Coordinates of C-alpha atoms in Angstrom, one line a residue:
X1 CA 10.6 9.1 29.7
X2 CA 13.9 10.9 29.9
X3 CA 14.8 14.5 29.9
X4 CA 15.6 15.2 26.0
X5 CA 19.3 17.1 24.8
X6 CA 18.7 20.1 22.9
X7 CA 20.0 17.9 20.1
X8 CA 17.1 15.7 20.2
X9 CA 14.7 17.9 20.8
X10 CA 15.3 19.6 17.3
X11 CA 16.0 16.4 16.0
X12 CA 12.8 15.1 16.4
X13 CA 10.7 18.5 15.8
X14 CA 12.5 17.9 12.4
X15 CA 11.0 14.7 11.9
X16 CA 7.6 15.6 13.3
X17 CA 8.3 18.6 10.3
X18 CA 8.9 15.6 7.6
X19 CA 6.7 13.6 7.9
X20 CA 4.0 16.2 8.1
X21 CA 4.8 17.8 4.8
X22 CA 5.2 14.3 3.1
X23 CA 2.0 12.2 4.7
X24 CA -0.4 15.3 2.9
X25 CA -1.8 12.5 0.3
X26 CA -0.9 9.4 -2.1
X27 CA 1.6 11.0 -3.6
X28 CA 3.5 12.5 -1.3
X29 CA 3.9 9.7 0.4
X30 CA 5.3 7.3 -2.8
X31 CA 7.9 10.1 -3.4
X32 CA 8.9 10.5 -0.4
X33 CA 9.7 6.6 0.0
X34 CA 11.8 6.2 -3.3
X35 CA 13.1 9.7 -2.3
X36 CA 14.6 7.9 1.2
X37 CA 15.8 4.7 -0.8
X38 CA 17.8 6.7 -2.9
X39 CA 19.6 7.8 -0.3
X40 CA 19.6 4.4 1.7
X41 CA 19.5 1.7 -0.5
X42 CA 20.1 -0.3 2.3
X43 CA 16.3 0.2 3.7
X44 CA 14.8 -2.1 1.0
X45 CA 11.7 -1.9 3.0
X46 CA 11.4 1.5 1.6
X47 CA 11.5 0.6 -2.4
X48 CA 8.5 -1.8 -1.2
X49 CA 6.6 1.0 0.3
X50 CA 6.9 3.1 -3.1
X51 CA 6.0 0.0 -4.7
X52 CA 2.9 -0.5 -2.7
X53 CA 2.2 2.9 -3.1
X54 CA 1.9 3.5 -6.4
X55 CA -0.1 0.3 -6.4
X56 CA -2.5 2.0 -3.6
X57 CA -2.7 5.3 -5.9
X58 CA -4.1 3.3 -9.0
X59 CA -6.5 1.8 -7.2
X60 CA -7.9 5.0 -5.7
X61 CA -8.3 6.4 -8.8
X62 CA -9.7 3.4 -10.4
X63 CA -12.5 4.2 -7.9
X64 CA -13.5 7.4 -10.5
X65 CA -12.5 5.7 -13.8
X66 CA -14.5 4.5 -16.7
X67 CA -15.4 0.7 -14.9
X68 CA -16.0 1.2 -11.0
X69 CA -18.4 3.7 -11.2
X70 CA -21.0 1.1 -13.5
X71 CA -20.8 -1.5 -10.7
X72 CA -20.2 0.7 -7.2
X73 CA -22.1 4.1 -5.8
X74 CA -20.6 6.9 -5.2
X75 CA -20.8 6.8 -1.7
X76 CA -19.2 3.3 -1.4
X77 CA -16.3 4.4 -3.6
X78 CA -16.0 7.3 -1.0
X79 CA -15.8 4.3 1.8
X80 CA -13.5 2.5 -0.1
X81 CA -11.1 5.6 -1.1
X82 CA -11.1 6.4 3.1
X83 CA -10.1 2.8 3.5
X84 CA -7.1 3.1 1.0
X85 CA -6.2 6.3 2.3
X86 CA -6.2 6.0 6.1
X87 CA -4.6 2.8 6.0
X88 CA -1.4 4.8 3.8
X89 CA -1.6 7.2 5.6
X90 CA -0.8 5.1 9.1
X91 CA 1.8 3.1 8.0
X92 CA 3.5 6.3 6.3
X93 CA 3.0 8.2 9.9
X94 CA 4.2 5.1 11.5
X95 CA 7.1 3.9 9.7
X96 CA 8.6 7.3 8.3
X97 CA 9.8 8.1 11.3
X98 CA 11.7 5.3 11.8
X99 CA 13.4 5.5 8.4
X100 CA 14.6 9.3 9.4
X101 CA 15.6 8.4 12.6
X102 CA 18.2 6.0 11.4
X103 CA 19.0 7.9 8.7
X104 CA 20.1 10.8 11.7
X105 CA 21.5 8.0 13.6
X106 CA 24.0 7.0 10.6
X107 CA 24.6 10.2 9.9
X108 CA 25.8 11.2 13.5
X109 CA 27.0 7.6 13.7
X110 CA 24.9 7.0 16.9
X111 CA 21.8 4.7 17.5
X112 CA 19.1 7.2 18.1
X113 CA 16.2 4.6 18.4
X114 CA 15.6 5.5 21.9
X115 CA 13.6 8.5 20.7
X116 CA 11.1 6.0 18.9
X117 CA 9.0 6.4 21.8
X118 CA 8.3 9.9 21.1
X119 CA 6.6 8.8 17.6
X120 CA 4.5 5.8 19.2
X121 CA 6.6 3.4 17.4
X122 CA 6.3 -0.6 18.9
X123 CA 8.3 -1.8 21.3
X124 CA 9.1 -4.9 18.9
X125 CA 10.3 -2.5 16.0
X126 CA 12.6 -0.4 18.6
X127 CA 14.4 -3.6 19.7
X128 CA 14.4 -4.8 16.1
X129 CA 16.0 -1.5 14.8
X130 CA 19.3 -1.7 17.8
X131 CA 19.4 -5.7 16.3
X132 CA 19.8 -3.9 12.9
X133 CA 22.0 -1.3 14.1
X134 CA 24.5 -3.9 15.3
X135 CA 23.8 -6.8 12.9
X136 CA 23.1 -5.2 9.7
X137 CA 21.2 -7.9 9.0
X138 CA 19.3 -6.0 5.9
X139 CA 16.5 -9.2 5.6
X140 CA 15.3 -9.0 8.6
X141 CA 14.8 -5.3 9.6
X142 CA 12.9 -5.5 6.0
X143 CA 10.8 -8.4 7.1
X144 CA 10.5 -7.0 10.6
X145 CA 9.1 -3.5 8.6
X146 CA 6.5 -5.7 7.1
X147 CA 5.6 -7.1 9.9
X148 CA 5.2 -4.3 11.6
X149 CA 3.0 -2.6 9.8
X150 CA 0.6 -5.4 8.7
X151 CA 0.3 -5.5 12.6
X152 CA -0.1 -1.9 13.4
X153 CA -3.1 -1.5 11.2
X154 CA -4.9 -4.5 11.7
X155 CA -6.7 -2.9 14.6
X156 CA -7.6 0.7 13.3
X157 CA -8.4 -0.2 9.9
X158 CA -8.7 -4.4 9.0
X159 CA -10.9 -4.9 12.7
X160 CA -12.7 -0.9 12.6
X161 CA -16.2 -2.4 13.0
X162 CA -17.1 0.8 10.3
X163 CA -14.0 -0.4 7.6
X164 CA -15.2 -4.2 8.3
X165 CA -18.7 -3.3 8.0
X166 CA -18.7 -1.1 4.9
X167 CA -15.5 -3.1 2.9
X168 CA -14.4 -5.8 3.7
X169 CA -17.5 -7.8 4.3
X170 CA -19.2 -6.4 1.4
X171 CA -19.7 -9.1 -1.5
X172 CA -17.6 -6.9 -3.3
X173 CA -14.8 -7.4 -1.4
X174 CA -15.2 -11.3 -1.2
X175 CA -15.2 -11.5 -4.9
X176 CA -12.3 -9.7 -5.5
X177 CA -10.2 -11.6 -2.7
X178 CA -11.6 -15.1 -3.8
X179 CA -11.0 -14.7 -7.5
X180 CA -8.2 -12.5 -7.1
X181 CA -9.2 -9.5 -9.2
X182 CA -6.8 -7.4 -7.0
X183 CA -3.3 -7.9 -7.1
X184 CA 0.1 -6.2 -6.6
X185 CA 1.6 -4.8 -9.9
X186 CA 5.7 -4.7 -10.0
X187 CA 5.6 -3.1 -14.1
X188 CA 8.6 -2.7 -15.9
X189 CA 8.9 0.3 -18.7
X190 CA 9.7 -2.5 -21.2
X191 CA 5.8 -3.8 -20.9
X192 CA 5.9 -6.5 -18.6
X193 CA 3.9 -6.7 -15.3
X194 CA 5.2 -8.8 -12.6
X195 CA 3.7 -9.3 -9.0
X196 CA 1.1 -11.2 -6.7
X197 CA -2.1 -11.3 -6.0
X198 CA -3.8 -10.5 -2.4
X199 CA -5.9 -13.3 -1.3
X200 CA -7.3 -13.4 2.6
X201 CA -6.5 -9.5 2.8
X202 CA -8.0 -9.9 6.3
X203 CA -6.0 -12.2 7.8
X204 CA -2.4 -10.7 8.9
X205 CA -0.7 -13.8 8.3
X206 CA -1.4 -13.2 4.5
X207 CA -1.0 -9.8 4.6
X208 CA 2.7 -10.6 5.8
X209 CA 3.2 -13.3 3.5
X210 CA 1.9 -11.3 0.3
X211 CA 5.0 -8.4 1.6
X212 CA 7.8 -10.9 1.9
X213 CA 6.5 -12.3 -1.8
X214 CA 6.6 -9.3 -3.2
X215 CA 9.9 -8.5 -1.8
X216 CA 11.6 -11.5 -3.4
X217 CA 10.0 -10.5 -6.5
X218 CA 11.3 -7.0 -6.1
X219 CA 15.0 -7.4 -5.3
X220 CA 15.5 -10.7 -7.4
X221 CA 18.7 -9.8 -9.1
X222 CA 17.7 -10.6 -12.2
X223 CA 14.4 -8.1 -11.8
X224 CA 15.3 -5.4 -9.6
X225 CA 16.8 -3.4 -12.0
X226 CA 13.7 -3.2 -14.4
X227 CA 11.8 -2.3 -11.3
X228 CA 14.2 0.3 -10.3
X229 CA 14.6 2.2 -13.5
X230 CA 10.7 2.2 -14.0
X231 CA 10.3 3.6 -10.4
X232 CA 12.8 6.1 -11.6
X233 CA 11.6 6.8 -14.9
X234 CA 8.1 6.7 -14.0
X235 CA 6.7 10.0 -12.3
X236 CA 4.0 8.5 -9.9
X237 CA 0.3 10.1 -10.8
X238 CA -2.2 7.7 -9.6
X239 CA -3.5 7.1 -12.9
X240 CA -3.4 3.7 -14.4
X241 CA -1.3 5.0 -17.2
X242 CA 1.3 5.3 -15.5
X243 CA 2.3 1.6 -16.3
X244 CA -0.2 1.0 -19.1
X245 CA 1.9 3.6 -21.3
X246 CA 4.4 0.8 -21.8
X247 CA 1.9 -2.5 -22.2
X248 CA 2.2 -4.0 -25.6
X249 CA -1.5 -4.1 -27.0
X250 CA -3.9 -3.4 -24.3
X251 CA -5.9 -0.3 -24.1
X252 CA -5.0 2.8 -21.6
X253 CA -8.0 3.6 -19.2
X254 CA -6.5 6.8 -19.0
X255 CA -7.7 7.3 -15.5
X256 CA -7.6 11.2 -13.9
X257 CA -4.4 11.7 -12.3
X258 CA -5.2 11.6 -8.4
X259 CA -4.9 15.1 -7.2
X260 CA -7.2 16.0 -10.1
X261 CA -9.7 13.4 -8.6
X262 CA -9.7 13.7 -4.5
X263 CA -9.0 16.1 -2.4
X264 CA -6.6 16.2 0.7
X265 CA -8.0 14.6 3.8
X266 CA -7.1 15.7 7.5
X267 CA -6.3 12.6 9.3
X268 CA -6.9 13.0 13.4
X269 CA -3.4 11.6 14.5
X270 CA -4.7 8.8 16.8
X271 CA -2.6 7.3 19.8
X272 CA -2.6 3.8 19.2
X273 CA -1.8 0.8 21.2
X274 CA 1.4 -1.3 21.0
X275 CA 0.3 -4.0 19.2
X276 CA 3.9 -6.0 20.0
X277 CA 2.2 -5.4 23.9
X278 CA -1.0 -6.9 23.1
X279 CA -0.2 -10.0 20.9
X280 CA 2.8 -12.6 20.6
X281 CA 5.6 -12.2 17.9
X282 CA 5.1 -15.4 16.0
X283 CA 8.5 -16.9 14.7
X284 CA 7.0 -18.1 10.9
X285 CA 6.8 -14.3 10.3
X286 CA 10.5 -14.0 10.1
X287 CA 10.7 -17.0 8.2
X288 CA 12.4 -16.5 4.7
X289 CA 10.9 -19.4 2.6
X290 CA 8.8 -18.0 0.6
X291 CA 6.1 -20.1 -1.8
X292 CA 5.2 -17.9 -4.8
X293 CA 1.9 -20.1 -5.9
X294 CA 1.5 -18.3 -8.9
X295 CA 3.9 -17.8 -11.9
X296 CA 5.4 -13.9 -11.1
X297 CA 5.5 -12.8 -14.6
X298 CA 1.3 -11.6 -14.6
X299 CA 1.2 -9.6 -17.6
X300 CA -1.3 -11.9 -20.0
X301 CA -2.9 -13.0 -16.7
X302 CA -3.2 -9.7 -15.9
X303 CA -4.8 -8.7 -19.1
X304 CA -7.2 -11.8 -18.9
X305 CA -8.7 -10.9 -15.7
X306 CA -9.3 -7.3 -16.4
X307 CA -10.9 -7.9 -20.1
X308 CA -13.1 -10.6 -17.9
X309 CA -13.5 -8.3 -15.4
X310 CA -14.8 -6.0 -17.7
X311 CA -17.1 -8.1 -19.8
X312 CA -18.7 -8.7 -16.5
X313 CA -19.2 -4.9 -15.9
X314 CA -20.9 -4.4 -19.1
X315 CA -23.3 -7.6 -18.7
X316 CA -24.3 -6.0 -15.5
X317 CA -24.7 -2.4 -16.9
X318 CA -26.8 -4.2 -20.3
X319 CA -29.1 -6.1 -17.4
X320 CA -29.5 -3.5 -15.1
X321 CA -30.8 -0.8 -18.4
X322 CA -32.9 -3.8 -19.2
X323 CA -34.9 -4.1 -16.0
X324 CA -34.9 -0.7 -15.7
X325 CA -36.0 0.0 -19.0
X326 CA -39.3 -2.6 -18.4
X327 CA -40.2 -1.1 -15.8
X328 CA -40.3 1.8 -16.8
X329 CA -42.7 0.5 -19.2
X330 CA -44.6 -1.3 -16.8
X331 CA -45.2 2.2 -14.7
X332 CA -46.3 3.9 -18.4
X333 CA -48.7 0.8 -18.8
X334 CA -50.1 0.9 -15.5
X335 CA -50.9 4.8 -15.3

């Protein structure tokens, strides 16, 4: 390491400050992001993030709504809402600082990314943001982001033999990836849902692949400004109503907004290894073909898998009274 200016020094006690206030929950974190592309449009990345974000916020607080509790215990929903939130809160730890530190570098027109270090950014993204710095190449610092941060939490969070063990080799999980039940939503405040769903969550090649999808989706001319005006017009509460307010006859699950449901976790900020150090960069990653194999618009698909989804919940809940109610009797009988 080198010795630090004064400059730098408050420059990235500043940051530290930021990203501190803004990484305190769900939504902190999506405001912050669309807070930062408003300023710097030019970070798409960022618009993804919020994206993402929101979509992470629904699904925690589907985790206390009217349908997940039937099927899943309370303290598997506690697992899964962990899961949700220490991934967030990694990449939001990880990445924010890279966003500010190139938004001081433009603003003292001067690459600052050799202060990276001093967050625990990768190696791969410092060299990637002096490409960007120089190239302005806008596609791939925003595939590069992606990357990046599929990568960095593959270890802590996808490979964590507790995480593995608890989510994402429960049945659960497997159903939802194989059908896939979970998917991205891009909504528009006009009623339409547009996105992709996550299949082979596990794997990081998919995980990159779903991000660059969802990017094309996102910043297709013809749809970015439907997504754009809904982020804007759309205060993020981590209820699904959020979006469902504008669907066209389905019924709102008017889930708890988040911060009436959870409470704020303290994360332990962990040191973690390069993972650009321990693994190759592999060159389809920055590829920019990109196969949507499903159609984008998802709003009657989406509606079909949740009232099926659904149906399925109540089956269970009917059976499950049933064989409780039996034996019951049986116990009655018997004594």
């Amino acid at each position: 390491m080198f010795e630090l200016s004064a400059t730098e020094r408050k420059i990235i006690h500043s940051i530290q400050d930021l990203v501190k206030r803004n990484n305190i929950d769900n939504i902190a974190r999506t405001e912050a992001y669309f807070r930062y592309y408003q300023e710097n449009k030019e970070i798409k990345w960022s618009f993804l993030a919020h994206m993402v974000s929101r979509n992470a916020g629904w699904n925690m607080c589907d985790l206390e709504g009217k349908w997940i509790p039937k099927v899943i215990d309370k303290h598997e929903r506690d697992v899964l809402f962990h899961t949700y939130e220490k991934a967030n809160w990694l990449i939001f730890q990880d990445a924010f600082p890279q966003l500010l530190l190139y938004q001081y570098s433009t603003k003292n027109k001067e690459a600052m990314f050799h202060l990276l270090p001093f967050f625990h950014v990768s190696k791969f993204m410092e060299q990637e943001w002096e490409y960007y710095w120089h190239s302005k190449d806008h596609v791939r610092i925003l595939i590069a982001l992606i990357i990046n941060e599929q990568n960095m939490i593959q270890k802590p969070v996808i490979d964590n033999p507790f995480y593995r063990r608890s989510v994402f080799r429960t049945s659960l999980f497997s159903f939802q990836d194989w059908f896939h039940y979970s998917c991205v939503l891009l909504p528009t405040v006009h009623g339409e849902l547009f996105g992709a769903s996550v299949s082979g969550f596990r794997i990081v090649d998919k995980r990159i692949d779903l991000g660059k999808r969802l990017a094309s989706i996102l910043f297709h001319k013809n749809l970015y400004p439907y997504f754009y005006e809904f982020a804007k017009k759309t205060i993020h509460t981590g209820s699904r109503d959020d979006y469902e307010q504008y669907l066209h006859d389905y019924p709102r699950s008017k889930t708890t907004p988040l911060r009436r449901t959870f409470p704020i976790i303290n994360h332990h900020d962990q040191r973690l290894k390069d993972w650009s150090k321990l693994k190759k960069i592999k060159p389809k990653w920055f590829s920019h073909t990109i196969h949507h194999r499903h159609p984008v618009c998802i709003t009657k698909w989406f509606k079909g898998k949740q009232k099926t989804l659904h149906k399925a919940i109540l089956v269970k809940e009917i059976f499950v009274r049933k064989f409780h109610f039996h034996k019951n009797k049986e116990e009655i009988v018997e004594d």
